[in-house]
CSV table of N, CA, C and O in Angstrom, one decimal:
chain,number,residue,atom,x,y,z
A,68,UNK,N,153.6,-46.7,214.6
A,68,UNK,CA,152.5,-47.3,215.3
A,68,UNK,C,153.2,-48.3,216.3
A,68,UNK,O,154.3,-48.8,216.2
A,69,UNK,N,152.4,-48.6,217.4
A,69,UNK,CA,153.0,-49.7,218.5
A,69,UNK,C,151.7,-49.8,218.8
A,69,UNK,O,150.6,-49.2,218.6
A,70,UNK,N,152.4,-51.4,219.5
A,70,UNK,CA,150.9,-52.2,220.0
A,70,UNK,C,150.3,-51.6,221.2
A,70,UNK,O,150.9,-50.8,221.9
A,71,UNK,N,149.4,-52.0,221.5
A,71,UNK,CA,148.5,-51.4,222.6
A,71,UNK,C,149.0,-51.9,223.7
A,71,UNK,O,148.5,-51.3,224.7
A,72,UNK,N,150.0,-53.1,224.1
A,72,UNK,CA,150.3,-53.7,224.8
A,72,UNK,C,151.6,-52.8,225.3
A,72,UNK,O,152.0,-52.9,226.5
A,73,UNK,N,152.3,-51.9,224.4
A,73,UNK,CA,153.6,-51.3,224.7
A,73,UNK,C,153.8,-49.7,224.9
A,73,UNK,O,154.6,-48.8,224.8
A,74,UNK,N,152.4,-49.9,225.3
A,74,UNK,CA,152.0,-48.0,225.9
A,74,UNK,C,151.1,-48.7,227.3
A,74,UNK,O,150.8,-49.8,227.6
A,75,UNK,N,151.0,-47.3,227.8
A,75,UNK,CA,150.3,-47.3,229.3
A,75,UNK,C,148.8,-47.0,229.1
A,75,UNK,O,148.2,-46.1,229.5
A,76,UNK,N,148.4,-48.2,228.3
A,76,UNK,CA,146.7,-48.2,227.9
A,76,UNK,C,146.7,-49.8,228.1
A,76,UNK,O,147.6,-50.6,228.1
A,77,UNK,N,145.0,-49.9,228.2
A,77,UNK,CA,144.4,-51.2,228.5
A,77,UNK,C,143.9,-51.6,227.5
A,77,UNK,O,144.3,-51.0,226.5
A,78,UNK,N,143.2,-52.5,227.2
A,78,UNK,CA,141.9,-53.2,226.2
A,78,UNK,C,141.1,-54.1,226.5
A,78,UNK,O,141.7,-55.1,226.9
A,79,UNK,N,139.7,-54.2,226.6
A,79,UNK,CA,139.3,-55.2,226.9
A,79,UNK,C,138.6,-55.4,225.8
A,79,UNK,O,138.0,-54.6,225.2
A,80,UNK,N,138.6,-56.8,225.5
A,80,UNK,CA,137.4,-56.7,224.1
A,80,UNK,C,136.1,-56.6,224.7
A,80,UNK,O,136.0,-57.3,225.7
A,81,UNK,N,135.1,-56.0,224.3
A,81,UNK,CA,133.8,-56.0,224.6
A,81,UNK,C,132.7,-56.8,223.7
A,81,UNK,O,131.7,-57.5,224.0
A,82,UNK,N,133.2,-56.3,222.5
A,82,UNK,CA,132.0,-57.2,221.7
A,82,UNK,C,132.3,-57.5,220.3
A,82,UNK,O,132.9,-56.5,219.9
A,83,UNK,N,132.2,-58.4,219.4
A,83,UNK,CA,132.3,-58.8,218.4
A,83,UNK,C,131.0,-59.4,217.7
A,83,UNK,O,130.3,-60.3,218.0
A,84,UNK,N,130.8,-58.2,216.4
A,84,UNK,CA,129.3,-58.4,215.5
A,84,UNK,C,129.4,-58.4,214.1
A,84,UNK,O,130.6,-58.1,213.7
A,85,UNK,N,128.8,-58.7,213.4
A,85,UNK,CA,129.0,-58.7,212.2
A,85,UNK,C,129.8,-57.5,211.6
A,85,UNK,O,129.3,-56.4,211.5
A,86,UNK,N,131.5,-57.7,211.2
A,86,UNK,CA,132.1,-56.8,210.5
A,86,UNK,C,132.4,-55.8,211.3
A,86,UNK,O,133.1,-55.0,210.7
A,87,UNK,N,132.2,-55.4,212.6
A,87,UNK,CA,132.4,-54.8,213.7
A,87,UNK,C,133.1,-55.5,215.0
A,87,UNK,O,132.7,-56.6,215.4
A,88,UNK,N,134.0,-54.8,215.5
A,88,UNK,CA,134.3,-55.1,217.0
A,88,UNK,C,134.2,-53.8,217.8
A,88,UNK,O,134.6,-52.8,217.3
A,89,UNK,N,133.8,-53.8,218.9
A,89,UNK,CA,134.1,-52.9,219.9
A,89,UNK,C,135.0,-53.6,221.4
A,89,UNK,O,134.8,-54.7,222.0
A,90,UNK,N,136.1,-52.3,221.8
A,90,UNK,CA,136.6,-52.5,222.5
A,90,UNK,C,136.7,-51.2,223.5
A,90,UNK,O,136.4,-50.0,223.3
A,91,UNK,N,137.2,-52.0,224.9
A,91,UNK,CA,137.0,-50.7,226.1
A,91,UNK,C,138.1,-50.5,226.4
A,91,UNK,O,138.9,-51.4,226.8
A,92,UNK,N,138.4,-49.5,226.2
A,92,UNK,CA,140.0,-48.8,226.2
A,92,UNK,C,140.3,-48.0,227.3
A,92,UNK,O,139.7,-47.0,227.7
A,93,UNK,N,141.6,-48.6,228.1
A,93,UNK,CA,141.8,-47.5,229.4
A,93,UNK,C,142.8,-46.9,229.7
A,93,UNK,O,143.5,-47.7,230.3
A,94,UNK,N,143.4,-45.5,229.6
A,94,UNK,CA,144.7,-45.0,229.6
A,94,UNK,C,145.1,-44.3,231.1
A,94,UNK,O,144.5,-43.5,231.8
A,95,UNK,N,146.6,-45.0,231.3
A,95,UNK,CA,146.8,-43.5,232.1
A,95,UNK,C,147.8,-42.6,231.9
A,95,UNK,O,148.4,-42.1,232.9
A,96,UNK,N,147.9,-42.2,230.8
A,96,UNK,CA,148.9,-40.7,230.5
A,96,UNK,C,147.4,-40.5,229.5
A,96,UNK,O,146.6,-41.3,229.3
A,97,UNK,N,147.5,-39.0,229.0
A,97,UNK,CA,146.6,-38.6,228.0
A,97,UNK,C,147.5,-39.4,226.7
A,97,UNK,O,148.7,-39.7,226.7
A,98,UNK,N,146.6,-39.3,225.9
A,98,UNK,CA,146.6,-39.6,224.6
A,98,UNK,C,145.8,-39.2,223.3
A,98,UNK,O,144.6,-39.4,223.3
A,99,UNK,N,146.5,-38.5,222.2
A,99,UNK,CA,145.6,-38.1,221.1
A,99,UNK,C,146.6,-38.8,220.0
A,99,UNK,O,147.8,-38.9,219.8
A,100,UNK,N,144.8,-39.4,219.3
A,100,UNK,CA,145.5,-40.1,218.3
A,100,UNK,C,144.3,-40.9,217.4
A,100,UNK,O,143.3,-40.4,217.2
A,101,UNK,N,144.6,-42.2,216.9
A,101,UNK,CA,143.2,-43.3,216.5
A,101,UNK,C,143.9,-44.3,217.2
A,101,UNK,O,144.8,-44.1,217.9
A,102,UNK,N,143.4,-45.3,217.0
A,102,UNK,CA,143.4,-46.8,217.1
A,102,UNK,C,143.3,-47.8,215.9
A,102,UNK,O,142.1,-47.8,215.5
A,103,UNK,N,144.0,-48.5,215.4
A,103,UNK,CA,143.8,-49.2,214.5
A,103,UNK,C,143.8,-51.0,214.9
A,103,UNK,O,144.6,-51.6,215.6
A,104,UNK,N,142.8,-51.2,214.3
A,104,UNK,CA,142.6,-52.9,214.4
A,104,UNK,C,142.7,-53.6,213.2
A,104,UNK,O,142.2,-53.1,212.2
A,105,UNK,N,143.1,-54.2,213.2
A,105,UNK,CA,143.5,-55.8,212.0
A,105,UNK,C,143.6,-56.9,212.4
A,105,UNK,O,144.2,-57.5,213.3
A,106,UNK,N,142.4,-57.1,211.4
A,106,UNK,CA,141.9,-58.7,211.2
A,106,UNK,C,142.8,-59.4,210.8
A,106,UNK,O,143.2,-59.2,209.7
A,107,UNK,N,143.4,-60.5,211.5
A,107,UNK,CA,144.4,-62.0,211.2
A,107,UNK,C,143.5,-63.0,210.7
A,107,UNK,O,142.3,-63.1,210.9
A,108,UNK,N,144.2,-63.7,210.1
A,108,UNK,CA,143.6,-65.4,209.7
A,108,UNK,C,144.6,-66.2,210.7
A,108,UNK,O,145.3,-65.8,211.7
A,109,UNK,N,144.5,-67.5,210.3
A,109,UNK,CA,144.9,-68.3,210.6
A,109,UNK,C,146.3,-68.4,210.5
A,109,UNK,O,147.0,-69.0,211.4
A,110,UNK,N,146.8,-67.7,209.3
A,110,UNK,CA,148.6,-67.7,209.8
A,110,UNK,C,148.7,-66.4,210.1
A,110,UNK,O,149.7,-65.9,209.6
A,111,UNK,N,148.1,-65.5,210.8
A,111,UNK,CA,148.9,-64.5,211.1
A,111,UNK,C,149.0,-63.5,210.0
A,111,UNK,O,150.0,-62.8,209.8
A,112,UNK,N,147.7,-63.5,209.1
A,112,UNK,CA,148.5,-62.4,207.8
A,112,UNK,C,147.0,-61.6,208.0
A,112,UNK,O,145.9,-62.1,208.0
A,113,UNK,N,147.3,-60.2,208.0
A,113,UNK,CA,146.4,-59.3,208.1
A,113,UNK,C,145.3,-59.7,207.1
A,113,UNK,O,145.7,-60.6,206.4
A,114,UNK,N,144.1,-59.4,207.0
A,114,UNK,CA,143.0,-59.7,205.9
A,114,UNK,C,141.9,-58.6,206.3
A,114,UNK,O,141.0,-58.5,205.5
A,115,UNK,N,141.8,-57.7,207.5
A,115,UNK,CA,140.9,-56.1,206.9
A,115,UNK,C,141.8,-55.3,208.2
A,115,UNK,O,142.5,-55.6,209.1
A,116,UNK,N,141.3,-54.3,207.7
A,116,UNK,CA,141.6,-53.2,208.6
A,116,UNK,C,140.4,-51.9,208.7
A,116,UNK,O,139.6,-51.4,207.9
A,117,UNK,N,140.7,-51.7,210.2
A,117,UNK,CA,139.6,-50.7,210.6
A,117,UNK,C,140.2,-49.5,211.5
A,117,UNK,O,140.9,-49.8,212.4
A,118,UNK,N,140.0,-47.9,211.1
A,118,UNK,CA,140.5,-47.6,211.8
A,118,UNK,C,139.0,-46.3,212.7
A,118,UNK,O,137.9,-45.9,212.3
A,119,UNK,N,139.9,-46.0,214.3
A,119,UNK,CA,139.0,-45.4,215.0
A,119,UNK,C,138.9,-43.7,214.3
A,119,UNK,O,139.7,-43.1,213.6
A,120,UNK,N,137.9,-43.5,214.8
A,120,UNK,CA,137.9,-41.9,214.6
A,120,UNK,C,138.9,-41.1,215.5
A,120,UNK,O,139.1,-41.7,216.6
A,121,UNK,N,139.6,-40.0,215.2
A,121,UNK,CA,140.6,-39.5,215.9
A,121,UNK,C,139.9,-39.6,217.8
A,121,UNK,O,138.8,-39.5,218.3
A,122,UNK,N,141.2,-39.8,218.5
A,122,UNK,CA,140.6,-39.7,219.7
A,122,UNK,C,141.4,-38.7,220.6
A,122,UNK,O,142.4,-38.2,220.1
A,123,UNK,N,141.0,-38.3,221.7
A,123,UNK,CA,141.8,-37.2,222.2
A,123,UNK,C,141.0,-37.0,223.7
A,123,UNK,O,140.0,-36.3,224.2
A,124,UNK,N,142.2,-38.3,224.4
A,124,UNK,CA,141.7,-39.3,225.5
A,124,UNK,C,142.4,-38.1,227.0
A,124,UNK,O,143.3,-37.4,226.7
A,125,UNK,N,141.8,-38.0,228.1
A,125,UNK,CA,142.7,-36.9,229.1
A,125,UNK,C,143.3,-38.1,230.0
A,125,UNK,O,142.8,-39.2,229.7
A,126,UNK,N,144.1,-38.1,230.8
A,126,UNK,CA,144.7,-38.6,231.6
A,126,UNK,C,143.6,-39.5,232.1
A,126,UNK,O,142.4,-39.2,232.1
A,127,UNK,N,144.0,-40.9,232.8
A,127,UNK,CA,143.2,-41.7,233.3
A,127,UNK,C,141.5,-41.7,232.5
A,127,UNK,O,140.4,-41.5,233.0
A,128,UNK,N,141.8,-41.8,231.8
A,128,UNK,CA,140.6,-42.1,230.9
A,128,UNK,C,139.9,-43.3,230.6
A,128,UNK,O,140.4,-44.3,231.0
A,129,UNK,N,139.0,-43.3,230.1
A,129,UNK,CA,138.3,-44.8,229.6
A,129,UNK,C,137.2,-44.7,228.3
A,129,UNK,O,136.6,-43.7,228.2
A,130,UNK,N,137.1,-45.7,227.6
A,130,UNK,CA,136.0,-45.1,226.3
A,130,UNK,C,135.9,-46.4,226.0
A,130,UNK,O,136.7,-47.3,226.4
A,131,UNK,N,135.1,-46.7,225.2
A,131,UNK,CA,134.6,-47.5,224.4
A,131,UNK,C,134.7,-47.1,222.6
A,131,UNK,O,134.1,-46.2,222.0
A,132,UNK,N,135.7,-48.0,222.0
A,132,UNK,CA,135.6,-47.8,220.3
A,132,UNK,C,135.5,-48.9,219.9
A,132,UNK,O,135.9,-50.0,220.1
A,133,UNK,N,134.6,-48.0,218.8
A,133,UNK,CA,134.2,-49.3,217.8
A,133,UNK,C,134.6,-49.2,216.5
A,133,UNK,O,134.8,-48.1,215.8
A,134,UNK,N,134.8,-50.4,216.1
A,134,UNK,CA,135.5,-50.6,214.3
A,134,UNK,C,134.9,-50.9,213.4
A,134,UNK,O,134.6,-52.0,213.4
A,135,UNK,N,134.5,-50.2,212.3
A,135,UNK,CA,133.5,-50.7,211.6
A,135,UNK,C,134.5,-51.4,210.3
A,135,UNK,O,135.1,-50.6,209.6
A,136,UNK,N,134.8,-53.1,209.8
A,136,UNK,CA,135.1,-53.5,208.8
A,136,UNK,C,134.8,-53.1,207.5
A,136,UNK,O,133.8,-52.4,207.3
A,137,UNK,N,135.5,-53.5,206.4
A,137,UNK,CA,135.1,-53.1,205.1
A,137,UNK,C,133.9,-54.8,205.1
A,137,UNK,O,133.9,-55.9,205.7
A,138,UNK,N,133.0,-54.2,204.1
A,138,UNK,CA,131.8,-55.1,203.5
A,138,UNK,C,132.5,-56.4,203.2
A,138,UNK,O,131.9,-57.3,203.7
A,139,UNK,N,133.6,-56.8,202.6
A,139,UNK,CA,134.4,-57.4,201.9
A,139,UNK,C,135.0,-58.2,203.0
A,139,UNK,O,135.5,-59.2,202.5
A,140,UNK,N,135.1,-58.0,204.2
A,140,UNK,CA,135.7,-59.4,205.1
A,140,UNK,C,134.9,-60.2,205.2
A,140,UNK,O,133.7,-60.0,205.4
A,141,UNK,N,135.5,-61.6,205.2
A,141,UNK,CA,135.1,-62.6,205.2
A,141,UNK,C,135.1,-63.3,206.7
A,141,UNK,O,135.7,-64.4,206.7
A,142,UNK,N,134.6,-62.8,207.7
A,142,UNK,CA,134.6,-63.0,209.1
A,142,UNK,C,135.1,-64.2,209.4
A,142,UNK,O,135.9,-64.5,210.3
A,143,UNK,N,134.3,-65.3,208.2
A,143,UNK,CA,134.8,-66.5,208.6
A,143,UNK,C,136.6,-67.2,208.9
A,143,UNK,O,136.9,-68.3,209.3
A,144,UNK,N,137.1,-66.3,208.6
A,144,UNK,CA,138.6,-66.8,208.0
A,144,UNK,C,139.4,-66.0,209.2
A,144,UNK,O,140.6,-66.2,209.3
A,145,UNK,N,138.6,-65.0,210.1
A,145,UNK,CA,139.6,-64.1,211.3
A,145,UNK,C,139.4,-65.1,212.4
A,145,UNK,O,138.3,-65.7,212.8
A,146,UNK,N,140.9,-65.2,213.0
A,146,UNK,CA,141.3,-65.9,214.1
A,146,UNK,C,141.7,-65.0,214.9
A,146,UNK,O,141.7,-65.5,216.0
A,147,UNK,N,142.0,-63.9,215.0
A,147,UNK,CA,142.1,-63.0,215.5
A,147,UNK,C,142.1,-61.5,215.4
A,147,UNK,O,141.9,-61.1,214.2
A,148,UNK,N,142.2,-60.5,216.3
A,148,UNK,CA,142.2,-59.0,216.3
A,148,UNK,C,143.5,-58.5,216.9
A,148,UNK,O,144.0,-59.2,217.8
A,149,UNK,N,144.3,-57.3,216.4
A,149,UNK,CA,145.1,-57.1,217.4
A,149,UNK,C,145.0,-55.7,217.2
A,149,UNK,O,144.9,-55.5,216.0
A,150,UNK,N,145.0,-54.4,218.0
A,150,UNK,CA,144.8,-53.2,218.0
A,150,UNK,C,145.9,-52.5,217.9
A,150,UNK,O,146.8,-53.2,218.5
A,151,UNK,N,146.4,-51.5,217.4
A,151,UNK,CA,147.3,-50.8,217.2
A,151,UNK,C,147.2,-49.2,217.4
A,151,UNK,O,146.5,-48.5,216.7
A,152,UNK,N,148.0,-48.6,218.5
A,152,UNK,CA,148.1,-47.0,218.5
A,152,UNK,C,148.6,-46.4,217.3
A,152,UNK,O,149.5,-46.9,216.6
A,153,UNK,N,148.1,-45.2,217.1
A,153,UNK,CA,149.0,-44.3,216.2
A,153,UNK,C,148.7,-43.0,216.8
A,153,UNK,O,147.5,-42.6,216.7
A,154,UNK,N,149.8,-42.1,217.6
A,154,UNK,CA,149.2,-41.0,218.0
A,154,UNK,C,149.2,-40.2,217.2
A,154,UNK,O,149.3,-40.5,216.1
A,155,UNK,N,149.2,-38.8,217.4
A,155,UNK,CA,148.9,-37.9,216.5
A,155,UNK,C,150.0,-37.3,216.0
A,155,UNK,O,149.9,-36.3,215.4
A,156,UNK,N,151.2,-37.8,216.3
A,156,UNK,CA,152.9,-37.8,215.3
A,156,UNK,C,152.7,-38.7,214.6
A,156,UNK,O,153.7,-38.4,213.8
A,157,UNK,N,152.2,-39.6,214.1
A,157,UNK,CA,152.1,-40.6,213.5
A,157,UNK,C,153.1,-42.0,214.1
A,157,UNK,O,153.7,-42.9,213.6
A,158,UNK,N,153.1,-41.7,214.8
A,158,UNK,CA,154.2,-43.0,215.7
A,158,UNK,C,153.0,-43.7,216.1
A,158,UNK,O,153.1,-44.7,216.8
């Protein structure tokens, strides 16, 4: 996996709801693969994980995905999101 920051893709967060985030994603090489997000606290230690449905993005693409959390996070305690690629090698 690598960060979304260290491929030729964008992110914008769009929205943040109960146990859900969605974000607007913009690539320019194709990409097939998911997206994974994880919830941080306050030091920096993961606390849920969400992942996208497989995606299988064409060149200069754009989309909107959304993460659905486990019931069990405690929203209160996330300081942050950070999204993660995994393509379809599993890298």
């Amino acid at each position: 996996m690598r960060p979304v920051a260290a491929s030729a893709t964008a992110l914008t967060l769009s929205k943040v709801e109960t146990k859900s985030v969605t974000v607007y994603l913009t690539n320019q090489k194709a990409f097939q693969g998911q997206l994974i997000a994880k919830a941080l606290n306050a030091s920096s230690q993961e606390i849920g994980r969400a992942v996208s449905t497989p995606l299988d993005l064409e060149e200069d693409g754009a989309k909107n995905i959304s993460f659905k959390f486990d019931g069990d996070l405690d929203e209160t305690l996330v300081t942050k999101y950070i999204i993660e690629l995994k393509d379809s090698s599993g890298n």
